Amino acid sequence: VQLQASGGGLVQAGDSLRLSCVGSGRSFGSYNIAWIRQPPGKEREFVGLITYNGGSTGYASSVDGRFAISRDNAKNTVFLQMEILKHEDTGVYYCAADRDYSGSDFKRYNYWGRGTLVTVSS
């Protein structure tokens, strides 16, 4: 599966933003999808995940309650809705996929897309 994240941009603290992750191929609905971000000058970190059928989601404590992940398998798309954005949410956001793994260890996701930059001004 090939993935492409989009929807990033420059926003102010407190704003909302929705990212999209579009996948190729008819088997997109078989993949668990994770969102990972890399703040400037820092290591990548897990943001959240959604299982292949959308039946389960999970979030990092830093975004829980502010971010929500959903998916539309008919459109091969996973969404990351981000609310009440903070300056510390700034970073490059990636989506990643895996058929078998659905946890927070993002290194175990085998397929990655190019990221999209989110900048939150304070």
mmCIF file of N, CA and C in Angstrom:
data_model
loop_
_atom_site.group_PDB
_atom_site.id
_atom_site.type_symbol
_atom_site.label_atom_id
_atom_site.label_comp_id
_atom_site.label_asym_id
_atom_site.label_seq_id
_atom_site.Cartn_x
_atom_site.Cartn_y
_atom_site.Cartn_z
ATOM 1 N N VAL A 1 0.848 -1.186 0.000
ATOM 2 C CA VAL A 1 0.000 0.000 0.000
ATOM 3 C C VAL A 1 0.884 1.237 0.000
ATOM 4 N N GLN A 2 0.475 2.246 -0.755
ATOM 5 C CA GLN A 2 1.183 3.523 -0.770
ATOM 6 C C GLN A 2 0.300 4.568 -0.105
ATOM 7 N N LEU A 3 0.922 5.423 0.679
ATOM 8 C CA LEU A 3 0.179 6.395 1.480
ATOM 9 C C LEU A 3 0.649 7.811 1.168
ATOM 10 N N GLN A 4 -0.265 8.745 1.303
ATOM 11 C CA GLN A 4 0.079 10.155 1.148
ATOM 12 C C GLN A 4 -0.716 10.972 2.146
ATOM 13 N N ALA A 5 0.000 11.649 3.013
ATOM 14 C CA ALA A 5 -0.640 12.543 3.979
ATOM 15 C C ALA A 5 -0.734 13.943 3.393
ATOM 16 N N SER A 6 -1.803 14.637 3.742
ATOM 17 C CA SER A 6 -1.986 16.009 3.263
ATOM 18 C C SER A 6 -2.834 16.775 4.255
ATOM 19 N N GLY A 7 -2.912 18.081 4.043
ATOM 20 C CA GLY A 7 -3.775 18.912 4.870
ATOM 21 C C GLY A 7 -3.045 19.786 5.869
ATOM 22 N N GLY A 8 -1.738 19.668 5.924
ATOM 23 C CA GLY A 8 -0.983 20.493 6.857
ATOM 24 C C GLY A 8 -0.991 21.954 6.461
ATOM 25 N N GLY A 9 -0.524 22.784 7.375
ATOM 26 C CA GLY A 9 -0.460 24.206 7.106
ATOM 27 C C GLY A 9 -0.097 24.975 8.344
ATOM 28 N N LEU A 10 -0.186 26.277 8.236
ATOM 29 C CA LEU A 10 0.117 27.183 9.346
ATOM 30 C C LEU A 10 -1.187 27.629 9.993
ATOM 31 N N VAL A 11 -1.309 27.368 11.285
ATOM 32 C CA VAL A 11 -2.501 27.764 12.028
ATOM 33 C C VAL A 11 -2.076 28.416 13.331
ATOM 34 N N GLN A 12 -3.038 29.017 13.991
ATOM 35 C CA GLN A 12 -2.766 29.629 15.285
ATOM 36 C C GLN A 12 -3.156 28.680 16.410
ATOM 37 N N ALA A 13 -2.554 28.883 17.542
ATOM 38 C CA ALA A 13 -2.912 28.088 18.710
ATOM 39 C C ALA A 13 -4.406 28.234 18.983
ATOM 40 N N GLY A 14 -5.037 27.099 19.268
ATOM 41 C CA GLY A 14 -6.469 27.084 19.506
ATOM 42 C C GLY A 14 -7.294 26.735 18.287
ATOM 43 N N ASP A 15 -6.668 26.775 17.113
ATOM 44 C CA ASP A 15 -7.374 26.450 15.869
ATOM 45 C C ASP A 15 -7.535 24.940 15.715
ATOM 46 N N SER A 16 -8.265 24.580 14.676
ATOM 47 C CA SER A 16 -8.470 23.182 14.309
ATOM 48 C C SER A 16 -7.884 22.937 12.920
ATOM 49 N N LEU A 17 -7.602 21.681 12.661
ATOM 50 C CA LEU A 17 -7.064 21.302 11.359
ATOM 51 C C LEU A 17 -7.373 19.832 11.137
ATOM 52 N N ARG A 18 -7.638 19.468 9.901
ATOM 53 C CA ARG A 18 -7.878 18.055 9.588
ATOM 54 C C ARG A 18 -6.875 17.585 8.559
ATOM 55 N N LEU A 19 -6.174 16.535 8.907
ATOM 56 C CA LEU A 19 -5.246 15.899 7.986
ATOM 57 C C LEU A 19 -5.902 14.678 7.347
ATOM 58 N N SER A 20 -5.472 14.393 6.133
ATOM 59 C CA SER A 20 -5.959 13.212 5.426
ATOM 60 C C SER A 20 -4.789 12.318 5.069
ATOM 61 N N CYS A 21 -5.049 11.039 5.058
ATOM 62 C CA CYS A 21 -4.073 10.043 4.610
ATOM 63 C C CYS A 21 -4.784 9.188 3.572
ATOM 64 N N VAL A 22 -4.375 9.328 2.332
ATOM 65 C CA VAL A 22 -5.002 8.578 1.247
ATOM 66 C C VAL A 22 -4.097 7.419 0.852
ATOM 67 N N GLY A 23 -4.692 6.251 0.749
ATOM 68 C CA GLY A 23 -3.933 5.067 0.384
ATOM 69 C C GLY A 23 -4.312 4.543 -0.986
ATOM 70 N N SER A 24 -3.381 3.866 -1.595
ATOM 71 C CA SER A 24 -3.638 3.260 -2.891
ATOM 72 C C SER A 24 -3.954 1.783 -2.716
ATOM 73 N N GLY A 25 -4.614 1.206 -3.686
ATOM 74 C CA GLY A 25 -4.855 -0.223 -3.675
ATOM 75 C C GLY A 25 -6.189 -0.617 -3.077
ATOM 76 N N ARG A 26 -6.673 -1.770 -3.514
ATOM 77 C CA ARG A 26 -7.985 -2.242 -3.077
ATOM 78 C C ARG A 26 -7.961 -2.814 -1.677
ATOM 79 N N SER A 27 -6.782 -3.064 -1.132
ATOM 80 C CA SER A 27 -6.691 -3.684 0.182
ATOM 81 C C SER A 27 -6.507 -2.682 1.316
ATOM 82 N N PHE A 28 -6.710 -1.409 1.020
ATOM 83 C CA PHE A 28 -6.494 -0.385 2.039
ATOM 84 C C PHE A 28 -7.270 -0.692 3.302
ATOM 85 N N GLY A 29 -8.467 -1.210 3.144
ATOM 86 C CA GLY A 29 -9.311 -1.515 4.293
ATOM 87 C C GLY A 29 -8.805 -2.655 5.147
ATOM 88 N N SER A 30 -7.706 -3.284 4.763
ATOM 89 C CA SER A 30 -7.112 -4.360 5.548
ATOM 90 C C SER A 30 -6.002 -3.874 6.466
ATOM 91 N N TYR A 31 -5.689 -2.592 6.394
ATOM 92 C CA TYR A 31 -4.537 -2.056 7.115
ATOM 93 C C TYR A 31 -4.930 -1.211 8.325
ATOM 94 N N ASN A 32 -4.225 -1.462 9.401
ATOM 95 C CA ASN A 32 -4.289 -0.566 10.541
ATOM 96 C C ASN A 32 -3.432 0.661 10.214
ATOM 97 N N ILE A 33 -3.902 1.827 10.607
ATOM 98 C CA ILE A 33 -3.221 3.071 10.259
ATOM 99 C C ILE A 33 -2.840 3.824 11.536
ATOM 100 N N ALA A 34 -1.613 4.289 11.550
ATOM 101 C CA ALA A 34 -1.127 5.117 12.657
ATOM 102 C C ALA A 34 -0.732 6.493 12.143
ATOM 103 N N TRP A 35 -0.874 7.467 13.003
ATOM 104 C CA TRP A 35 -0.347 8.802 12.748
ATOM 105 C C TRP A 35 0.855 8.992 13.674
ATOM 106 N N ILE A 36 1.909 9.506 13.104
ATOM 107 C CA ILE A 36 3.151 9.757 13.823
ATOM 108 C C ILE A 36 3.579 11.172 13.462
ATOM 109 N N ARG A 37 4.200 11.853 14.407
ATOM 110 C CA ARG A 37 4.682 13.196 14.094
ATOM 111 C C ARG A 37 6.123 13.349 14.538
ATOM 112 N N GLN A 38 6.785 14.291 13.910
ATOM 113 C CA GLN A 38 8.159 14.606 14.284
ATOM 114 C C GLN A 38 8.277 16.101 14.500
ATOM 115 N N PRO A 39 8.340 16.520 15.759
ATOM 116 C CA PRO A 39 8.530 17.941 16.043
ATOM 117 C C PRO A 39 9.915 18.381 15.573
ATOM 118 N N PRO A 40 10.087 19.630 15.274
ATOM 119 C CA PRO A 40 11.390 20.100 14.807
ATOM 120 C C PRO A 40 12.488 19.825 15.816
ATOM 121 N N GLY A 41 13.551 19.185 15.354
ATOM 122 C CA GLY A 41 14.682 18.897 16.207
ATOM 123 C C GLY A 41 14.488 17.761 17.191
ATOM 124 N N LYS A 42 13.377 17.049 17.057
ATOM 125 C CA LYS A 42 13.084 15.965 18.009
ATOM 126 C C LYS A 42 12.839 14.649 17.287
ATOM 127 N N GLU A 43 12.714 13.594 18.068
ATOM 128 C CA GLU A 43 12.449 12.274 17.514
ATOM 129 C C GLU A 43 10.973 12.165 17.127
ATOM 130 N N ARG A 44 10.707 11.222 16.275
ATOM 131 C CA ARG A 44 9.319 10.934 15.923
ATOM 132 C C ARG A 44 8.574 10.400 17.134
ATOM 133 N N GLU A 45 7.278 10.655 17.175
ATOM 134 C CA GLU A 45 6.462 10.180 18.288
ATOM 135 C C GLU A 45 5.098 9.750 17.799
ATOM 136 N N PHE A 46 4.591 8.767 18.468
ATOM 137 C CA PHE A 46 3.267 8.241 18.153
ATOM 138 C C PHE A 46 2.196 9.258 18.508
ATOM 139 N N VAL A 47 1.215 9.402 17.619
ATOM 140 C CA VAL A 47 0.093 10.302 17.860
ATOM 141 C C VAL A 47 -1.185 9.507 18.127
ATOM 142 N N GLY A 48 -1.497 8.584 17.237
ATOM 143 C CA GLY A 48 -2.702 7.789 17.400
ATOM 144 C C GLY A 48 -2.826 6.733 16.329
ATOM 145 N N LEU A 49 -3.838 5.881 16.457
ATOM 146 C CA LEU A 49 -4.026 4.814 15.497
ATOM 147 C C LEU A 49 -5.505 4.495 15.345
ATOM 148 N N ILE A 50 -5.800 3.831 14.246
ATOM 149 C CA ILE A 50 -7.138 3.313 14.022
ATOM 150 C C ILE A 50 -6.985 1.934 13.394
ATOM 151 N N THR A 51 -7.778 0.996 13.866
ATOM 152 C CA THR A 51 -7.692 -0.354 13.315
ATOM 153 C C THR A 51 -8.311 -0.414 11.925
ATOM 154 N N TYR A 52 -8.064 -1.501 11.252
ATOM 155 C CA TYR A 52 -8.406 -1.630 9.829
ATOM 156 C C TYR A 52 -9.871 -1.328 9.524
ATOM 157 N N ASN A 53 -10.761 -1.696 10.458
ATOM 158 C CA ASN A 53 -12.185 -1.489 10.197
ATOM 159 C C ASN A 53 -12.749 -0.300 10.954
ATOM 160 N N GLY A 54 -11.879 0.450 11.591
ATOM 161 C CA GLY A 54 -12.339 1.607 12.357
ATOM 162 C C GLY A 54 -12.949 1.254 13.694
ATOM 163 N N GLY A 55 -12.851 -0.008 14.075
ATOM 164 C CA GLY A 55 -13.495 -0.432 15.305
ATOM 165 C C GLY A 55 -12.817 0.019 16.572
ATOM 166 N N SER A 56 -11.565 0.396 16.472
ATOM 167 C CA SER A 56 -10.825 0.802 17.652
ATOM 168 C C SER A 56 -9.841 1.912 17.310
ATOM 169 N N THR A 57 -9.696 2.835 18.225
ATOM 170 C CA THR A 57 -8.709 3.905 18.090
ATOM 171 C C THR A 57 -7.907 3.999 19.385
ATOM 172 N N GLY A 58 -6.760 4.624 19.289
ATOM 173 C CA GLY A 58 -5.929 4.855 20.461
ATOM 174 C C GLY A 58 -5.111 6.107 20.247
ATOM 175 N N TYR A 59 -4.799 6.800 21.329
ATOM 176 C CA TYR A 59 -4.123 8.089 21.214
ATOM 177 C C TYR A 59 -3.017 8.232 22.251
ATOM 178 N N ALA A 60 -2.035 9.023 21.894
ATOM 179 C CA ALA A 60 -1.026 9.424 22.871
ATOM 180 C C ALA A 60 -1.693 10.327 23.896
ATOM 181 N N SER A 61 -1.197 10.282 25.104
ATOM 182 C CA SER A 61 -1.816 11.075 26.176
ATOM 183 C C SER A 61 -1.770 12.572 25.881
ATOM 184 N N SER A 62 -0.757 12.989 25.107
ATOM 185 C CA SER A 62 -0.595 14.409 24.813
ATOM 186 C C SER A 62 -1.681 14.961 23.884
ATOM 187 N N VAL A 63 -2.379 14.060 23.167
ATOM 188 C CA VAL A 63 -3.397 14.518 22.221
ATOM 189 C C VAL A 63 -4.776 13.967 22.547
ATOM 190 N N ASP A 64 -4.844 13.046 23.482
ATOM 191 C CA ASP A 64 -6.115 12.424 23.815
ATOM 192 C C ASP A 64 -7.124 13.475 24.263
ATOM 193 N N GLY A 65 -8.306 13.420 23.649
ATOM 194 C CA GLY A 65 -9.334 14.391 23.957
ATOM 195 C C GLY A 65 -9.324 15.596 23.029
ATOM 196 N N ARG A 66 -8.232 15.794 22.296
ATOM 197 C CA ARG A 66 -8.146 16.903 21.337
ATOM 198 C C ARG A 66 -8.119 16.411 19.891
ATOM 199 N N PHE A 67 -7.550 15.231 19.682
ATOM 200 C CA PHE A 67 -7.425 14.667 18.339
ATOM 201 C C PHE A 67 -8.377 13.486 18.191
ATOM 202 N N ALA A 68 -8.851 13.281 16.976
ATOM 203 C CA ALA A 68 -9.715 12.138 16.703
ATOM 204 C C ALA A 68 -9.390 11.570 15.327
ATOM 205 N N ILE A 69 -9.280 10.260 15.263
ATOM 206 C CA ILE A 69 -8.980 9.578 14.008
ATOM 207 C C ILE A 69 -10.208 8.841 13.534
ATOM 208 N N SER A 70 -10.480 8.944 12.250
ATOM 209 C CA SER A 70 -11.572 8.220 11.630
ATOM 210 C C SER A 70 -11.121 7.737 10.256
ATOM 211 N N ARG A 71 -11.905 6.900 9.647
ATOM 212 C CA ARG A 71 -11.531 6.415 8.317
ATOM 213 C C ARG A 71 -12.773 6.156 7.475
ATOM 214 N N ASP A 72 -12.569 6.256 6.172
ATOM 215 C CA ASP A 72 -13.587 5.938 5.183
ATOM 216 C C ASP A 72 -12.937 4.987 4.204
ATOM 217 N N ASN A 73 -13.121 3.718 4.416
ATOM 218 C CA ASN A 73 -12.442 2.729 3.572
ATOM 219 C C ASN A 73 -12.952 2.745 2.137
ATOM 220 N N ALA A 74 -14.157 3.203 1.936
ATOM 221 C CA ALA A 74 -14.676 3.299 0.570
ATOM 222 C C ALA A 74 -13.891 4.333 -0.231
ATOM 223 N N LYS A 75 -13.296 5.289 0.476
ATOM 224 C CA LYS A 75 -12.506 6.331 -0.175
ATOM 225 C C LYS A 75 -11.013 6.182 0.103
ATOM 226 N N ASN A 76 -10.640 5.050 0.701
ATOM 227 C CA ASN A 76 -9.220 4.796 0.998
ATOM 228 C C ASN A 76 -8.577 5.946 1.772
ATOM 229 N N THR A 77 -9.299 6.471 2.738
ATOM 230 C CA THR A 77 -8.829 7.657 3.440
ATOM 231 C C THR A 77 -8.981 7.516 4.947
ATOM 232 N N VAL A 78 -7.961 7.951 5.646
ATOM 233 C CA VAL A 78 -7.990 8.079 7.098
ATOM 234 C C VAL A 78 -7.808 9.554 7.438
ATOM 235 N N PHE A 79 -8.555 10.013 8.429
ATOM 236 C CA PHE A 79 -8.522 11.415 8.819
ATOM 237 C C PHE A 79 -7.947 11.564 10.224
ATOM 238 N N LEU A 80 -7.251 12.657 10.431
ATOM 239 C CA LEU A 80 -6.810 13.055 11.761
ATOM 240 C C LEU A 80 -7.379 14.453 12.017
ATOM 241 N N GLN A 81 -8.415 14.497 12.827
ATOM 242 C CA GLN A 81 -9.029 15.770 13.187
ATOM 243 C C GLN A 81 -8.343 16.298 14.432
ATOM 244 N N MET A 82 -7.782 17.473 14.329
ATOM 245 C CA MET A 82 -7.014 18.047 15.423
ATOM 246 C C MET A 82 -7.719 19.311 15.910
ATOM 247 N N GLU A 83 -8.011 19.335 17.183
ATOM 248 C CA GLU A 83 -8.699 20.471 17.796
ATOM 249 C C GLU A 83 -7.796 21.108 18.851
ATOM 250 N N ILE A 84 -8.113 22.345 19.178
ATOM 251 C CA ILE A 84 -7.407 23.085 20.228
ATOM 252 C C ILE A 84 -5.895 22.894 20.065
ATOM 253 N N LEU A 85 -5.407 23.190 18.892
ATOM 254 C CA LEU A 85 -3.999 22.966 18.603
ATOM 255 C C LEU A 85 -3.113 23.827 19.480
ATOM 256 N N LYS A 86 -1.984 23.244 19.838
ATOM 257 C CA LYS A 86 -0.994 23.919 20.669
ATOM 258 C C LYS A 86 0.303 24.062 19.883
ATOM 259 N N HIS A 87 1.135 24.974 20.341
ATOM 260 C CA HIS A 87 2.416 25.166 19.660
ATOM 261 C C HIS A 87 3.207 23.864 19.617
ATOM 262 N N GLU A 88 3.099 23.082 20.680
ATOM 263 C CA GLU A 88 3.856 21.832 20.747
ATOM 264 C C GLU A 88 3.316 20.747 19.828
ATOM 265 N N ASP A 89 2.217 21.005 19.145
ATOM 266 C CA ASP A 89 1.725 20.071 18.128
ATOM 267 C C ASP A 89 2.424 20.280 16.786
ATOM 268 N N THR A 90 3.258 21.288 16.712
ATOM 269 C CA THR A 90 3.998 21.560 15.484
ATOM 270 C C THR A 90 4.893 20.387 15.112
ATOM 271 N N GLY A 91 4.907 20.053 13.824
ATOM 272 C CA GLY A 91 5.770 18.982 13.363
ATOM 273 C C GLY A 91 5.331 18.459 12.013
ATOM 274 N N VAL A 92 6.097 17.528 11.508
ATOM 275 C CA VAL A 92 5.723 16.832 10.290
ATOM 276 C C VAL A 92 4.909 15.606 10.696
ATOM 277 N N TYR A 93 3.746 15.490 10.125
ATOM 278 C CA TYR A 93 2.830 14.400 10.447
ATOM 279 C C TYR A 93 2.866 13.357 9.337
ATOM 280 N N TYR A 94 3.048 12.125 9.748
ATOM 281 C CA TYR A 94 3.090 10.991 8.833
ATOM 282 C C TYR A 94 1.954 10.027 9.147
ATOM 283 N N CYS A 95 1.491 9.342 8.121
ATOM 284 C CA CYS A 95 0.634 8.195 8.356
ATOM 285 C C CYS A 95 1.398 6.940 7.938
ATOM 286 N N ALA A 96 1.130 5.871 8.643
ATOM 287 C CA ALA A 96 1.813 4.605 8.396
ATOM 288 C C ALA A 96 0.805 3.466 8.513
ATOM 289 N N ALA A 97 1.078 2.378 7.824
ATOM 290 C CA ALA A 97 0.129 1.274 7.761
ATOM 291 C C ALA A 97 0.798 -0.049 8.039
ATOM 292 N N ASP A 98 0.006 -0.953 8.598
ATOM 293 C CA ASP A 98 0.473 -2.316 8.771
ATOM 294 C C ASP A 98 -0.731 -3.251 8.849
ATOM 295 N N ARG A 99 -0.602 -4.417 8.250
ATOM 296 C CA ARG A 99 -1.721 -5.374 8.257
ATOM 297 C C ARG A 99 -1.894 -6.039 9.621
ATOM 298 N N ASP A 100 -0.783 -6.270 10.294
ATOM 299 C CA ASP A 100 -0.820 -7.121 11.478
ATOM 300 C C ASP A 100 -0.690 -6.365 12.796
ATOM 301 N N TYR A 101 0.006 -5.243 12.793
ATOM 302 C CA TYR A 101 0.289 -4.543 14.028
ATOM 303 C C TYR A 101 -0.633 -3.350 14.190
ATOM 304 N N SER A 102 -1.081 -3.128 15.421
ATOM 305 C CA SER A 102 -1.965 -1.988 15.684
ATOM 306 C C SER A 102 -1.668 -1.377 17.044
ATOM 307 N N GLY A 103 -0.401 -1.150 17.311
ATOM 308 C CA GLY A 103 -0.023 -0.562 18.583
ATOM 309 C C GLY A 103 0.677 0.769 18.429
ATOM 310 N N SER A 104 1.282 1.215 19.502
ATOM 311 C CA SER A 104 1.909 2.535 19.517
ATOM 312 C C SER A 104 3.391 2.512 19.152
ATOM 313 N N ASP A 105 3.961 1.350 18.945
ATOM 314 C CA ASP A 105 5.358 1.264 18.530
ATOM 315 C C ASP A 105 5.415 1.509 17.028
ATOM 316 N N PHE A 106 5.563 2.763 16.673
ATOM 317 C CA PHE A 106 5.397 3.146 15.274
ATOM 318 C C PHE A 106 6.449 2.521 14.366
ATOM 319 N N LYS A 107 7.558 2.076 14.920
ATOM 320 C CA LYS A 107 8.605 1.462 14.097
ATOM 321 C C LYS A 107 8.151 0.131 13.504
ATOM 322 N N ARG A 108 7.080 -0.402 14.016
ATOM 323 C CA ARG A 108 6.583 -1.685 13.530
ATOM 324 C C ARG A 108 5.616 -1.555 12.365
ATOM 325 N N TYR A 109 5.303 -0.328 11.979
ATOM 326 C CA TYR A 109 4.449 -0.121 10.817
ATOM 327 C C TYR A 109 5.326 -0.161 9.567
ATOM 328 N N ASN A 110 4.971 -0.975 8.622
ATOM 329 C CA ASN A 110 5.853 -1.254 7.494
ATOM 330 C C ASN A 110 5.728 -0.284 6.330
ATOM 331 N N TYR A 111 4.627 0.397 6.226
ATOM 332 C CA TYR A 111 4.394 1.264 5.069
ATOM 333 C C TYR A 111 4.176 2.692 5.556
ATOM 334 N N TRP A 112 4.924 3.587 4.969
ATOM 335 C CA TRP A 112 4.880 4.983 5.389
ATOM 336 C C TRP A 112 4.637 5.877 4.186
ATOM 337 N N GLY A 113 3.918 6.970 4.421
ATOM 338 C CA GLY A 113 3.764 7.973 3.396
ATOM 339 C C GLY A 113 4.662 9.162 3.667
ATOM 340 N N ARG A 114 4.710 10.046 2.709
ATOM 341 C CA ARG A 114 5.410 11.305 2.916
ATOM 342 C C ARG A 114 4.597 12.162 3.873
ATOM 343 N N GLY A 115 5.268 12.906 4.701
ATOM 344 C CA GLY A 115 4.588 13.670 5.727
ATOM 345 C C GLY A 115 4.031 14.989 5.237
ATOM 346 N N THR A 116 3.249 15.590 6.119
ATOM 347 C CA THR A 116 2.712 16.918 5.865
ATOM 348 C C THR A 116 3.020 17.787 7.072
ATOM 349 N N LEU A 117 3.452 19.004 6.829
ATOM 350 C CA LEU A 117 3.924 19.875 7.899
ATOM 351 C C LEU A 117 2.765 20.651 8.524
ATOM 352 N N VAL A 118 2.693 20.575 9.840
ATOM 353 C CA VAL A 118 1.747 21.369 10.612
ATOM 354 C C VAL A 118 2.544 22.346 11.474
ATOM 355 N N THR A 119 2.238 23.608 11.340
ATOM 356 C CA THR A 119 2.905 24.628 12.148
ATOM 357 C C THR A 119 1.841 25.382 12.929
ATOM 358 N N VAL A 120 1.986 25.372 14.250
ATOM 359 C CA VAL A 120 1.040 26.056 15.115
ATOM 360 C C VAL A 120 1.760 27.230 15.756
ATOM 361 N N SER A 121 1.321 28.410 15.430
ATOM 362 C CA SER A 121 1.938 29.601 16.008
ATOM 363 C C SER A 121 1.303 29.901 17.353
ATOM 364 N N SER A 122 2.122 30.327 18.272
ATOM 365 C CA SER A 122 1.627 30.593 19.630
ATOM 366 C C SER A 122 1.234 32.056 19.797
#
